[in-house]
Amino acid sequence: MDPHFVQGLHALLVQSTSNDTNQLKTATARLNTEYYKNPACISALASILASSPELAVRQLAAVEMRKRVQQRSGDLWTQLPQDERQQIKQKLPELILNEQGKLVRHAAARVVAAIASIEIPLGTWPELLPLLHQACLSTQVTHREVGIYILFTVLETIVEGFQEQTQNFFSLFSGLMVDPESIEVRITTVRALGVIAQYIDTEDKADIKSFQALIPKMIQVLGQALDTGDEANARQLFDVFETLLILEIPLLSPHIKDLAAFLLQCGGNRNLNSELRVLALNALNWTIQYKKSKIQSQNLAPVILEGLMPITTEPEPEDSDEDAPCRSALRIIDGLATNLPPTQVFPALRALIQQYFTSPDPNCRRGAMLALGVAVEGCSEFMTPLMDHVWPIIETGLRDPESSVRKATCVAVSCLCEWLEEDCAAKHGTLIPAIMNLVHDPKTQRSACTALDALLEILQDSIDQYLGLIMEQLASLLDTAPIPVKTVVTGAIGSAAHASKSKFLPYFEPTMNRLQHFLVLGGEGDEGELRGIAMDAVGTFAEAVGADIFRPYFADLMKQAFQGLEMGSPRLRECSFLFFSVMARVFGEEFAPYLPQVVPALLASCKQSEHGEEKDTESLSADVAAFASGSSASSPIAILDSDGNVEAEMEDVDVDKMLEVNSAIAVEKEIAADTIGALFLATRGHFLPYVEQCVVELVSLLTHYYEGIRKSSTESLLEIVRIFYELSEPQEWQPGATVTVPLQPLVKELVGHVLPPLMDMYETEDNKPVVASLCVGLSETINKLGPAFVENSLETLCNIAVQILEQKALCQQDPDQDENEEAPEDQAEYDSVLVSAAGDLVSALANALGADFTQLFITFFPLISKFYKDSRSLSDRSAAIGCLAEIIAGMKNAVTPSTEPLMELFYKALGDPEAEVQSNAAFAVGLLVEHSEVDLSPQYPLLLTALRPMFDVPADGPTTRRNAKDNAAGAVSRMIVRNTAAVPLDQVLPVLIAGLPLKNDYLENRPVFRALFHLFRSNPQSLGPYLDHLLAVFAHVLDPNVPDQIGEDARAELIQLIGFLNTQEPAKVRAAGLNVFLPGA
């Protein structure tokens, strides 16, 4: 080796460690041009690594040597003469063992791994493993530390070459995890096991068993790292466990109970620093998500909740973005509620909430309220019958002497409003005065406004009595409150407009005048947020007052929205997109002139990457987001240098900053994708020039790591297909497996571009709400386009529905559940949403195929009917019966062969304790009577007896019971039309007619009016005693001031009937106010 070459290279490395920027630039340029293209630089760097007296230079030499070995896939290394390569391989491990600097040792170990990645696959470095094994068993602790670290780095690089060694590794690692002198050895060993785990196959039963036996020691090592307060190493060990959690092999399964207990203990240990506790709690959150079946089968939720509740009482940081143990604990309660059956979560949580809420310690009361709030999302259906016990706690919390408890109660109210709308709206008389009191208290102002916002959003007509007071008090806050409070006040005013609709008109202009200056704020942070919320509120005003009133503001506000796009804020771009969507909805085709400006902005948003690089960085973004939030398991993260080499470890990366940018842009893209569909829906044909480019971009987003983007892209793509079809002026399709009315060629081509990528997405989709959204979107599209849409995809679509109903879709899978094992009947409420969506897909297929669905019905009937059992949730039972009803509506008389088993099931459902199920059962029975060719009139007495109680509902009764009454009316009407003689009209008509007009389910007016028309034609005397009431019903449904309730055909026939009745009873017709509908009126 040329000594001058080595000396020159050494001098430049020394210069590179200088703080002088100019010297560094000069050195870097010379190194790249004069040395690093020559293979001899590798040997020279090895020599410098071995001999330089300066630690910084030795470290730099190791880093550069690794880069050169890896350069161009090892090309530079293989150009070195064989003897030089052999010498380096021989000397380097020994050199590392004797190196005193830890950073140098680690950098040099990476060089060994880089060389091994080239040499081991070629079988040209057989000495390496025995050498490392020997070092790991050395009596010298530093040798063991170096040996296991080199082995770890080598395994990271080329574990595939070592599969036959796994049992030897397990034996070695078992000893190293109890190294008596070095925690570094123990920690690195666990990290090495984390690497090996990723290469164990499902079929490697011996390896799985051996690995499982090592888990207790791995947990012990994690505990030791936490005890020493070593955050960096603890973070790396948590990464290992999170990797084990997401693997599809059950390595952790026998130890889930112990792991959960350990993580819970660490999370609750106030002697640990809060960052370590958050890491432990995040890992527990992932244990619940990924090992759901084990948590469920061992009923661990109550124990976990008991350990979490004390953590919820700890102080919250002022900064809403800062993580803390109490926030992590609440996130886990949310995870338990959304991932597990509510029967396992809410009873235990309710007992704890009651215990904590009666504590004299306000922190306990605050924790109880926050726990209640986060549990609502996953337990809302289960909680509904228990709300009479919950409201006293809420009402007491709103009056609590401690402001922290009152604020927490406002948070709980906001959550309740989101998930239990009807219950919350019914409590307006208690909630609004209590919350308005808190709006005036500076300590609770912001939380109270947020709760008020959520409540007003769902209040509908009940807002009338409060609107004046609310607007007066909120408007004054817009002038005096600090900016963060102005922001939530503005949001609440927007919700007031949403609820009050046209009644907001008197407040529109003065409120617009107050908000105008918020819409031109140019600052970041709080100012930017206020500007965005003001833009959202103004959009809501437009929907409330209508296009004509809003038109004078339209053009100026569009300018402000376009300006918001240019301000460099993802949040403001998101608000502008939402504003465009609302304006398009309000102004329809009048919005079309703005499309040339709006659509390119939406596409630019969809195309942008999360971190200023192109889309190949998205996997990194996903990992960063997941790692930092505790919402996704991730591997250790590293940043790539210009050669594609790992350059910066996680500690050097500002994770919070990356996450902030990442999540804000991802949400912006989600809204952009959603807005595309909304604009096409509103502007119709004007949008056609943009369809192709929008479809291309939306299809590319179906593989995005963020589930919100995949969901909105799915929804917009299917919306585009439906509108494109409508614009093609299609003929009405006919049901059947054979397409008799083909799609227009351009529509067919569009379906060909959209449907296959959606099917591909399903195959890899692990998010339940995305799959549910796909099923609902597909069902709407099938119902719109008919059999032509499913022509080439019927088998695939059926398979999707079958997989979900069998609970074997990818998003439903749990690696710890045996493939042939039946999924537990008791499931999370989110699982029920997915099953219901699959039912929608099946009923849409039945609608499109009609009689040709008969064979498929044999497959689907048992899959659907199994969800109707006493042990199933209300949602499951209701969805099963509702789905079968819709299938009957699609198949019509082809359902005849299945009449008996269907009727047997519907009888059970008519006696269900829940009105929602009874409602669907009444609908289903009516359709079966209408369409089956089996004469069901012998069963009329039993059916009428089962339906009779559904008519006894007070006017202010629950919505579900009023729906059931309307569906019962529809069922009885269908029975009358099918076989009038079998119905005891003298007993039935008083009850049926007293239940009119229908108030909830106007679709059932169709069978009701068919029955009335039929009786007026065939048996008019039976209706004589009820004529006065019927005429009032007719006046109600024909009232031009209310939305259409009966459809055009029935309306025309009803007007014709009124004309006939006028010839018989003109005074009664006139008294009912119906003479305006007479010919010539």
XYZ file of N, CA and C in Angstrom, residues 796-1005:
630
model
N -64.962 -11.901 -6.942
C -64.114 -11.147 -6.003
C -64.963 -10.438 -4.962
N -66.042 -9.788 -5.406
C -66.906 -9.058 -4.479
C -67.575 -10.009 -3.485
N -68.006 -11.167 -3.984
C -68.608 -12.160 -3.080
C -67.583 -12.654 -2.060
N -66.350 -12.855 -2.516
C -65.302 -13.331 -1.600
C -65.031 -12.322 -0.494
N -65.055 -11.028 -0.859
C -64.854 -9.989 0.162
C -65.940 -10.115 1.233
N -67.189 -10.213 0.794
C -68.299 -10.299 1.752
C -68.199 -11.571 2.594
N -67.873 -12.691 1.948
C -67.757 -13.969 2.687
C -66.660 -13.877 3.738
N -65.491 -13.348 3.338
C -64.377 -13.243 4.289
C -64.759 -12.419 5.511
N -65.418 -11.291 5.272
C -65.773 -10.420 6.399
C -66.817 -11.092 7.286
N -67.816 -11.719 6.669
C -68.868 -12.369 7.460
C -68.325 -13.583 8.213
N -67.296 -14.204 7.669
C -66.628 -15.305 8.390
C -65.599 -14.765 9.373
N -65.426 -13.440 9.384
C -64.467 -12.745 10.253
C -63.030 -13.203 9.977
N -62.746 -13.371 8.669
C -61.417 -13.829 8.271
C -60.741 -12.878 7.288
N -61.277 -11.667 7.130
C -60.597 -10.666 6.300
C -59.288 -10.280 6.982
N -58.351 -9.767 6.190
C -57.040 -9.395 6.752
C -57.204 -8.434 7.936
N -58.103 -7.478 7.809
C -58.271 -6.481 8.878
C -58.900 -7.074 10.133
N -59.438 -8.295 10.034
C -60.049 -8.936 11.210
C -59.128 -9.983 11.826
N -57.984 -10.234 11.170
C -57.148 -11.355 11.589
C -56.358 -11.027 12.844
N -56.158 -12.061 13.627
C -55.323 -11.979 14.814
C -54.358 -13.154 14.710
N -53.044 -12.892 14.609
C -52.100 -13.986 14.407
C -52.139 -15.035 15.515
N -52.684 -14.653 16.671
C -52.744 -15.616 17.775
C -53.984 -16.493 17.728
N -54.847 -16.229 16.758
C -56.064 -17.031 16.646
C -55.852 -18.097 15.584
N -56.161 -19.335 15.908
C -55.968 -20.427 14.968
C -56.827 -20.214 13.731
N -56.259 -20.597 12.575
C -56.946 -20.320 11.304
C -58.334 -20.949 11.264
N -58.473 -22.131 11.859
C -59.758 -22.829 11.805
C -60.660 -22.507 12.999
N -60.153 -21.671 13.896
C -60.908 -21.337 15.101
C -61.998 -20.317 14.765
N -63.193 -20.554 15.287
C -64.304 -19.625 15.076
C -64.033 -18.334 15.857
N -64.270 -17.199 15.204
C -64.074 -15.914 15.897
C -65.067 -15.812 17.045
N -64.669 -15.206 18.171
C -65.600 -15.091 19.297
C -66.829 -14.272 18.918
N -67.987 -14.677 19.450
C -69.233 -13.969 19.113
C -69.264 -12.569 19.724
N -68.700 -12.457 20.924
C -68.672 -11.160 21.587
C -67.534 -10.347 20.985
N -67.850 -9.256 20.312
C -66.815 -8.514 19.600
C -66.951 -7.019 19.836
N -65.893 -6.312 19.429
C -65.882 -4.857 19.592
C -66.955 -4.228 18.691
N -67.432 -3.042 19.101
C -68.492 -2.387 18.317
C -68.016 -2.015 16.922
N -66.707 -1.710 16.767
C -66.178 -1.414 15.429
C -66.266 -2.633 14.520
N -66.119 -3.834 15.083
C -66.247 -5.049 14.274
C -67.662 -5.183 13.745
N -68.631 -4.775 14.561
C -70.035 -4.836 14.126
C -70.294 -3.889 12.960
N -69.639 -2.734 12.971
C -69.787 -1.776 11.858
C -69.312 -2.429 10.559
N -68.205 -3.152 10.623
C -67.654 -3.811 9.439
C -68.593 -4.908 8.941
N -69.122 -5.704 9.859
C -70.051 -6.776 9.478
C -71.298 -6.178 8.819
N -71.798 -5.083 9.373
C -72.968 -4.416 8.796
C -72.673 -3.919 7.383
N -71.458 -3.384 7.167
C -71.073 -2.897 5.834
C -70.998 -4.049 4.833
N -70.496 -5.197 5.287
C -70.456 -6.374 4.401
C -71.876 -6.810 4.049
N -72.796 -6.675 5.020
C -74.204 -6.976 4.744
C -74.775 -6.055 3.679
N -74.393 -4.784 3.722
C -74.824 -3.836 2.679
C -74.351 -4.303 1.303
N -73.112 -4.798 1.249
C -72.554 -5.267 -0.026
C -73.342 -6.469 -0.541
N -73.676 -7.401 0.351
C -74.436 -8.590 -0.062
C -75.816 -8.187 -0.568
N -76.501 -7.287 0.156
C -77.854 -6.901 -0.269
C -77.820 -6.138 -1.592
N -76.730 -5.376 -1.837
C -76.595 -4.686 -3.130
C -76.426 -5.697 -4.259
N -75.640 -6.748 -3.998
C -75.472 -7.802 -5.011
C -76.817 -8.478 -5.296
N -77.602 -8.715 -4.254
C -78.934 -9.309 -4.446
C -79.820 -8.386 -5.277
N -79.713 -7.101 -5.029
C -80.509 -6.124 -5.775
C -80.125 -6.129 -7.254
N -78.813 -6.235 -7.530
C -78.345 -6.200 -8.921
C -78.642 -7.501 -9.660
N -78.565 -8.624 -8.945
C -78.711 -9.927 -9.608
C -80.154 -10.419 -9.608
N -80.990 -9.909 -8.689
C -82.386 -10.332 -8.642
C -82.506 -11.824 -8.443
N -83.292 -12.466 -9.300
C -83.538 -13.908 -9.165
C -82.259 -14.719 -9.305
N -81.256 -14.170 -10.005
C -79.995 -14.908 -10.191
C -79.130 -14.929 -8.933
N -79.609 -14.301 -7.862
C -78.877 -14.349 -6.586
C -79.193 -15.636 -5.813
N -80.148 -16.425 -6.311
C -80.661 -17.581 -5.559
C -79.559 -18.498 -5.067
N -78.635 -18.867 -5.962
C -77.566 -19.796 -5.571
C -76.656 -19.159 -4.525
N -76.353 -17.869 -4.717
C -75.490 -17.178 -3.743
C -76.184 -17.057 -2.392
N -77.527 -16.962 -2.396
C -78.249 -16.851 -1.130
C -78.007 -18.068 -0.247
N -77.863 -19.221 -0.880
C -77.590 -20.457 -0.116
C -76.270 -20.315 0.644
N -75.301 -19.629 0.015
C -74.010 -19.383 0.681
C -74.157 -18.350 1.795
N -74.861 -17.269 1.504
C -74.853 -16.132 2.420
C -75.834 -16.262 3.592
N -76.927 -16.999 3.397
C -77.932 -17.037 4.462
C -77.354 -17.509 5.803
N -76.629 -18.644 5.844
C -76.084 -19.058 7.155
C -75.039 -18.084 7.699
N -74.274 -17.447 6.796
C -73.246 -16.498 7.262
C -73.872 -15.272 7.909
N -75.026 -14.858 7.368
C -75.690 -13.663 7.905
C -76.522 -14.018 9.137
N -77.261 -15.118 9.044
C -78.193 -15.453 10.135
C -77.457 -15.802 11.423
N -76.189 -16.213 11.331
C -75.462 -16.554 12.571
C -75.268 -15.312 13.446
N -75.398 -14.130 12.857
C -75.247 -12.901 13.642
C -76.536 -12.549 14.392
N -77.617 -13.339 14.132
C -78.812 -13.132 14.969
C -78.863 -14.224 16.040
N -78.325 -13.904 17.184
C -78.382 -14.768 18.364
C -78.485 -13.855 19.573
N -79.028 -14.387 20.659
C -79.144 -13.586 21.888
C -77.780 -13.097 22.356
N -76.738 -13.916 22.077
C -75.393 -13.578 22.574
C -74.728 -12.474 21.747
N -75.327 -12.159 20.600
C -74.738 -11.131 19.734
C -75.192 -9.740 20.183
N -74.423 -8.741 19.777
C -74.741 -7.361 20.153
C -75.974 -6.881 19.402
N -76.549 -5.782 19.880
C -77.686 -5.154 19.199
C -77.342 -4.862 17.744
N -76.155 -4.290 17.490
C -75.764 -3.946 16.112
C -75.749 -5.175 15.222
N -75.167 -6.276 15.729
C -75.089 -7.508 14.929
C -76.488 -8.035 14.622
N -77.328 -8.085 15.644
C -78.679 -8.635 15.451
C -79.473 -7.771 14.474
N -79.382 -6.468 14.666
C -80.128 -5.544 13.808
C -79.634 -5.626 12.366
N -78.298 -5.657 12.199
C -77.729 -5.697 10.844
C -78.105 -6.982 10.124
N -78.112 -8.105 10.847
C -78.434 -9.396 10.216
C -79.852 -9.380 9.658
N -80.809 -8.929 10.454
C -82.208 -8.933 10.006
C -82.405 -7.887 8.907
N -81.805 -6.722 9.070
C -81.923 -5.674 8.050
C -81.347 -6.118 6.719
N -80.216 -6.803 6.769
C -79.574 -7.288 5.539
C -80.469 -8.303 4.838
N -81.035 -9.242 5.589
C -81.910 -10.254 4.975
C -83.147 -9.596 4.370
N -83.658 -8.566 5.019
C -84.810 -7.845 4.462
C -84.459 -7.237 3.104
N -83.294 -6.584 3.030
C -82.881 -5.951 1.769
C -82.632 -7.007 0.687
N -82.128 -8.170 1.083
C -81.919 -9.255 0.104
C -83.256 -9.710 -0.473
N -84.262 -9.835 0.397
C -85.599 -10.213 -0.083
C -86.113 -9.162 -1.069
N -85.901 -7.888 -0.744
C -86.345 -6.813 -1.641
C -85.679 -6.937 -3.007
N -84.433 -7.413 -3.048
C -83.727 -7.582 -4.311
C -84.142 -8.836 -5.065
N -84.290 -9.949 -4.346
C -84.593 -11.235 -4.995
C -86.060 -11.352 -5.391
N -86.916 -10.651 -4.651
C -88.371 -10.708 -4.876
C -88.857 -12.169 -4.790
N -89.646 -12.655 -5.772
C -90.260 -13.977 -5.570
C -89.247 -15.124 -5.628
N -88.010 -14.857 -6.051
C -86.986 -15.913 -6.058
C -86.618 -16.346 -4.639
N -87.071 -15.598 -3.643
C -86.781 -15.961 -2.255
C -87.689 -17.102 -1.774
N -88.682 -17.439 -2.550
C -89.714 -18.406 -2.138
C -89.162 -19.682 -1.496
N -88.142 -20.359 -2.087
C -87.679 -21.621 -1.478
C -87.163 -21.467 -0.039
N -86.782 -20.265 0.333
C -86.222 -20.059 1.678
C -87.229 -19.438 2.638
N -88.497 -19.430 2.251
C -89.510 -18.740 3.064
C -89.551 -19.261 4.498
N -89.556 -20.576 4.653
C -89.767 -21.151 5.997
C -88.637 -20.782 6.975
N -87.336 -21.007 6.622
C -86.285 -20.634 7.577
C -86.229 -19.128 7.836
N -86.538 -18.328 6.807
C -86.537 -16.884 7.005
C -87.633 -16.470 7.988
N -88.839 -17.006 7.793
C -89.947 -16.625 8.674
C -89.674 -17.059 10.115
N -89.052 -18.217 10.264
C -88.716 -18.708 11.613
C -87.772 -17.714 12.319
N -86.781 -17.236 11.552
C -85.820 -16.288 12.119
C -86.498 -14.948 12.429
N -87.375 -14.488 11.530
C -88.022 -13.186 11.710
C -88.984 -13.204 12.907
N -89.623 -14.350 13.161
C -90.482 -14.449 14.348
C -89.682 -14.177 15.613
N -88.488 -14.789 15.664
C -87.624 -14.559 16.837
C -87.283 -13.080 16.954
N -86.964 -12.472 15.808
C -86.527 -11.068 15.815
C -87.677 -10.130 16.179
N -88.912 -10.498 15.833
C -90.060 -9.652 16.210
C -90.211 -9.584 17.733
N -89.725 -10.622 18.412
C -89.793 -10.647 19.875
C -88.513 -10.177 20.545
N -87.603 -9.595 19.763
C -86.333 -9.116 20.325
C -86.599 -8.007 21.343
N -85.782 -7.926 22.397
C -86.018 -6.857 23.390
C -85.734 -5.447 22.874
N -85.004 -5.317 21.746
C -84.610 -3.999 21.254
C -85.491 -3.552 20.093
N -85.987 -2.320 20.179
C -86.897 -1.788 19.150
C -86.222 -1.728 17.774
N -84.909 -1.469 17.742
C -84.217 -1.374 16.448
C -84.306 -2.698 15.690
N -84.162 -3.811 16.407
C -84.250 -5.128 15.769
C -85.694 -5.406 15.380
N -86.633 -5.095 16.270
C -88.055 -5.287 15.944
C -88.423 -4.540 14.662
N -87.894 -3.332 14.524
C -88.183 -2.503 13.352
C -87.744 -3.210 12.072
N -86.504 -3.710 12.065
C -86.000 -4.417 10.883
C -86.776 -5.706 10.643
N -87.171 -6.377 11.735
C -87.928 -7.622 11.586
C -89.301 -7.350 10.965
N -89.944 -6.253 11.388
C -91.245 -5.890 10.809
C -91.092 -5.616 9.313
N -90.054 -4.891 8.962
C -89.778 -4.601 7.546
C -89.560 -5.904 6.770
N -88.758 -6.804 7.366
C -88.428 -8.066 6.695
C -89.670 -8.937 6.512
N -90.485 -9.035 7.535
C -91.709 -9.850 7.460
C -92.629 -9.321 6.365
N -92.787 -7.996 6.336
C -93.649 -7.401 5.309
C -93.178 -7.747 3.908
N -91.850 -7.654 3.681
C -91.320 -7.962 2.354
C -91.479 -9.440 2.012
N -91.294 -10.307 3.006
C -91.444 -11.746 2.750
C -92.898 -12.061 2.391
N -93.836 -11.462 3.109
C -95.259 -11.654 2.786
C -95.547 -11.153 1.368
N -94.958 -10.003 1.021
C -95.219 -9.399 -0.290
C -94.650 -10.236 -1.434
N -93.435 -10.763 -1.256
C -92.739 -11.357 -2.407
C -92.780 -12.886 -2.469
N -92.864 -13.572 -1.342
C -92.836 -15.034 -1.391
C -94.103 -15.560 -2.052
N -93.941 -16.605 -2.854
C -95.096 -17.238 -3.492
C -95.783 -18.218 -2.552
N -95.155 -18.458 -1.395
C -95.820 -19.271 -0.372
C -96.954 -18.436 0.235
N -98.133 -19.057 0.402
C -99.260 -18.334 1.017
C -99.024 -18.268 2.527
N -98.717 -17.090 3.014
C -98.415 -16.922 4.440
C -99.631 -16.459 5.238
N -100.803 -16.382 4.587
C -101.983 -15.867 5.298
C -102.361 -16.703 6.520
N -102.089 -18.032 6.545
C -102.391 -18.763 7.792
C -101.590 -18.233 8.990
N -100.499 -17.543 8.714
C -99.666 -17.033 9.811
C -100.040 -15.589 10.194
N -101.024 -15.009 9.482
C -101.387 -13.613 9.762
C -101.746 -13.374 11.241
N -102.581 -14.236 11.855
C -102.933 -13.948 13.263
C -101.702 -13.839 14.170
N -100.757 -14.769 13.984
C -99.533 -14.725 14.804
C -98.723 -13.472 14.508
N -98.610 -13.144 13.223
C -97.839 -11.958 12.833
C -98.473 -10.686 13.375
N -99.784 -10.575 13.253
C -100.458 -9.364 13.736
C -100.308 -9.222 15.255
N -100.334 -10.350 15.933
C -100.143 -10.321 17.398
C -98.740 -9.818 17.737
N -97.751 -10.267 16.943
C -96.363 -9.849 17.199
C -96.149 -8.379 16.855
N -96.854 -7.885 15.828
C -96.670 -6.497 15.387
C -97.443 -5.501 16.243
N -98.548 -5.957 16.870
C -99.443 -5.026 17.568
C -98.744 -4.143 18.615
N -97.860 -4.686 19.472
C -97.258 -3.824 20.510
C -96.414 -2.681 19.951
N -95.961 -2.820 18.702
C -95.083 -1.794 18.129
C -95.828 -0.480 17.853
N -97.169 -0.549 17.826
C -97.945 0.661 17.534
C -98.137 1.539 18.775
N -97.839 0.982 19.944
C -98.071 1.736 21.185
C -96.828 2.527 21.562
N -96.669 3.670 20.917
C -95.493 4.517 21.159
C -95.958 5.947 21.363
N -95.547 6.594 22.442
C -95.902 8.015 22.606
C -95.213 8.878 21.554
N -95.753 10.020 21.254
C -95.225 10.899 20.191
C -93.773 11.292 20.449
N -93.414 11.382 21.737
C -92.029 11.764 22.042
C -91.181 10.551 22.431
N -91.647 9.350 22.048
C -90.900 8.127 22.363
C -89.574 8.082 21.626
N -88.704 7.119 21.981
C -87.387 7.021 21.330
C -87.521 6.814 19.821
N -86.558 7.328 19.089
C -86.572 7.218 17.616
C -86.700 5.771 17.173
N -85.997 4.861 17.851
C -86.029 3.456 17.420
C -87.439 2.885 17.515
N -88.168 3.277 18.559
C -89.544 2.761 18.702
C -90.478 3.395 17.682
N -90.258 4.666 17.380
C -91.106 5.314 16.359
C -90.813 4.724 14.972
N -89.539 4.391 14.721
C -89.199 3.700 13.468
C -89.897 2.353 13.395
N -89.872 1.618 14.516
C -90.505 0.291 14.543
C -91.994 0.405 14.235
N -92.647 1.430 14.783
C -94.077 1.640 14.515
C -94.318 1.827 13.012
N -93.488 2.661 12.368
C -93.649 2.916 10.925
C -93.429 1.642 10.116
N -92.424 0.847 10.525
C -92.160 -0.401 9.790
C -93.259 -1.428 10.036
N -93.819 -1.416 11.244
C -94.957 -2.308 11.519
C -96.149 -1.904 10.650
N -96.362 -0.578 10.487
C -97.442 -0.102 9.618
C -97.214 -0.580 8.187
N -95.968 -0.527 7.733
C -95.648 -1.004 6.395
C -95.918 -2.493 6.247
N -95.554 -3.276 7.279
C -95.758 -4.730 7.220
C -97.251 -5.063 7.160
N -98.040 -4.443 8.030
C -99.482 -4.699 8.033
C -100.088 -4.305 6.677
N -99.627 -3.200 6.109
C -100.136 -2.750 4.806
C -99.816 -3.769 3.717
N -98.629 -4.331 3.743
C -98.271 -5.350 2.745
C -99.155 -6.593 2.904
N -99.445 -6.954 4.149
C -100.324 -8.110 4.397
C -101.715 -7.847 3.825
N -102.208 -6.626 3.999
C -103.540 -6.274 3.479
C -103.567 -6.401 1.959
N -102.555 -5.861 1.286
C -102.518 -5.893 -0.179
C -102.404 -7.331 -0.680
N -101.599 -8.146 0.026
C -101.361 -9.519 -0.445
C -102.622 -10.392 -0.285
N -103.303 -10.254 0.866
C -104.507 -11.074 1.072
C -105.434 -10.362 2.051
N -106.263 -9.478 1.513
C -107.132 -8.648 2.358
C -108.082 -9.496 3.175
N -108.550 -10.569 2.589
C -109.565 -11.396 3.262
C -109.026 -12.039 4.531
N -107.696 -12.221 4.588
C -107.108 -12.892 5.761
C -106.837 -11.927 6.907
N -107.123 -10.641 6.679
C -106.854 -9.627 7.707
C -108.166 -9.215 8.367
N -108.267 -9.297 9.700
C -109.488 -8.820 10.385
C -109.500 -7.291 10.405
N -110.016 -6.695 9.324
C -109.914 -5.245 9.140
C -110.547 -4.461 10.282
N -111.630 -5.004 10.842
C -112.292 -4.270 11.913
C -111.391 -4.093 13.134
N -110.445 -5.028 13.329
C -109.502 -4.918 14.455
C -108.207 -4.196 14.053
N -107.824 -4.380 12.790
C -106.516 -3.896 12.349
C -106.555 -2.421 11.944
N -107.597 -2.020 11.208
C -107.603 -0.659 10.669
C -107.607 0.431 11.747
N -108.329 0.275 12.855
C -108.257 1.362 13.860
C -106.827 1.616 14.348
N -106.082 0.529 14.520
C -104.700 0.664 15.012
C -103.796 1.225 13.917
N -103.935 0.676 12.697
C -103.074 1.108 11.592
C -103.295 2.588 11.285
N -104.557 3.002 11.150
C -104.848 4.376 10.726
C -104.524 5.377 11.838
N -104.688 4.946 13.094
C -104.320 5.835 14.210
C -102.816 6.110 14.221
N -102.061 5.213 13.598
C -100.603 5.380 13.546
C -100.137 6.270 12.410
N -101.090 6.813 11.653
C -100.732 7.689 10.532
C -100.925 9.148 10.933
N -100.214 10.116 10.318
C -99.171 9.895 9.297
C -97.877 9.354 9.907
N -97.120 8.646 9.074
C -95.816 8.171 9.521
C -94.912 9.371 9.797
N -94.113 9.272 10.851
C -93.301 10.416 11.262
C -91.798 10.196 11.073
N -91.393 8.941 10.871
C -89.953 8.672 10.834
C -89.476 8.037 9.537
N -90.043 6.879 9.210
C -89.574 6.141 8.036
C -90.546 6.352 6.879
N -90.294 7.433 6.116
C -91.240 7.798 5.052
C -91.271 6.782 3.913
N -90.240 5.954 3.790
C -90.262 4.940 2.734
C -91.435 3.980 2.922
N -91.836 3.782 4.177
C -92.947 2.867 4.431
C -94.295 3.475 4.048
N -94.292 4.765 3.660
C -95.525 5.344 3.106
C -95.921 4.640 1.811
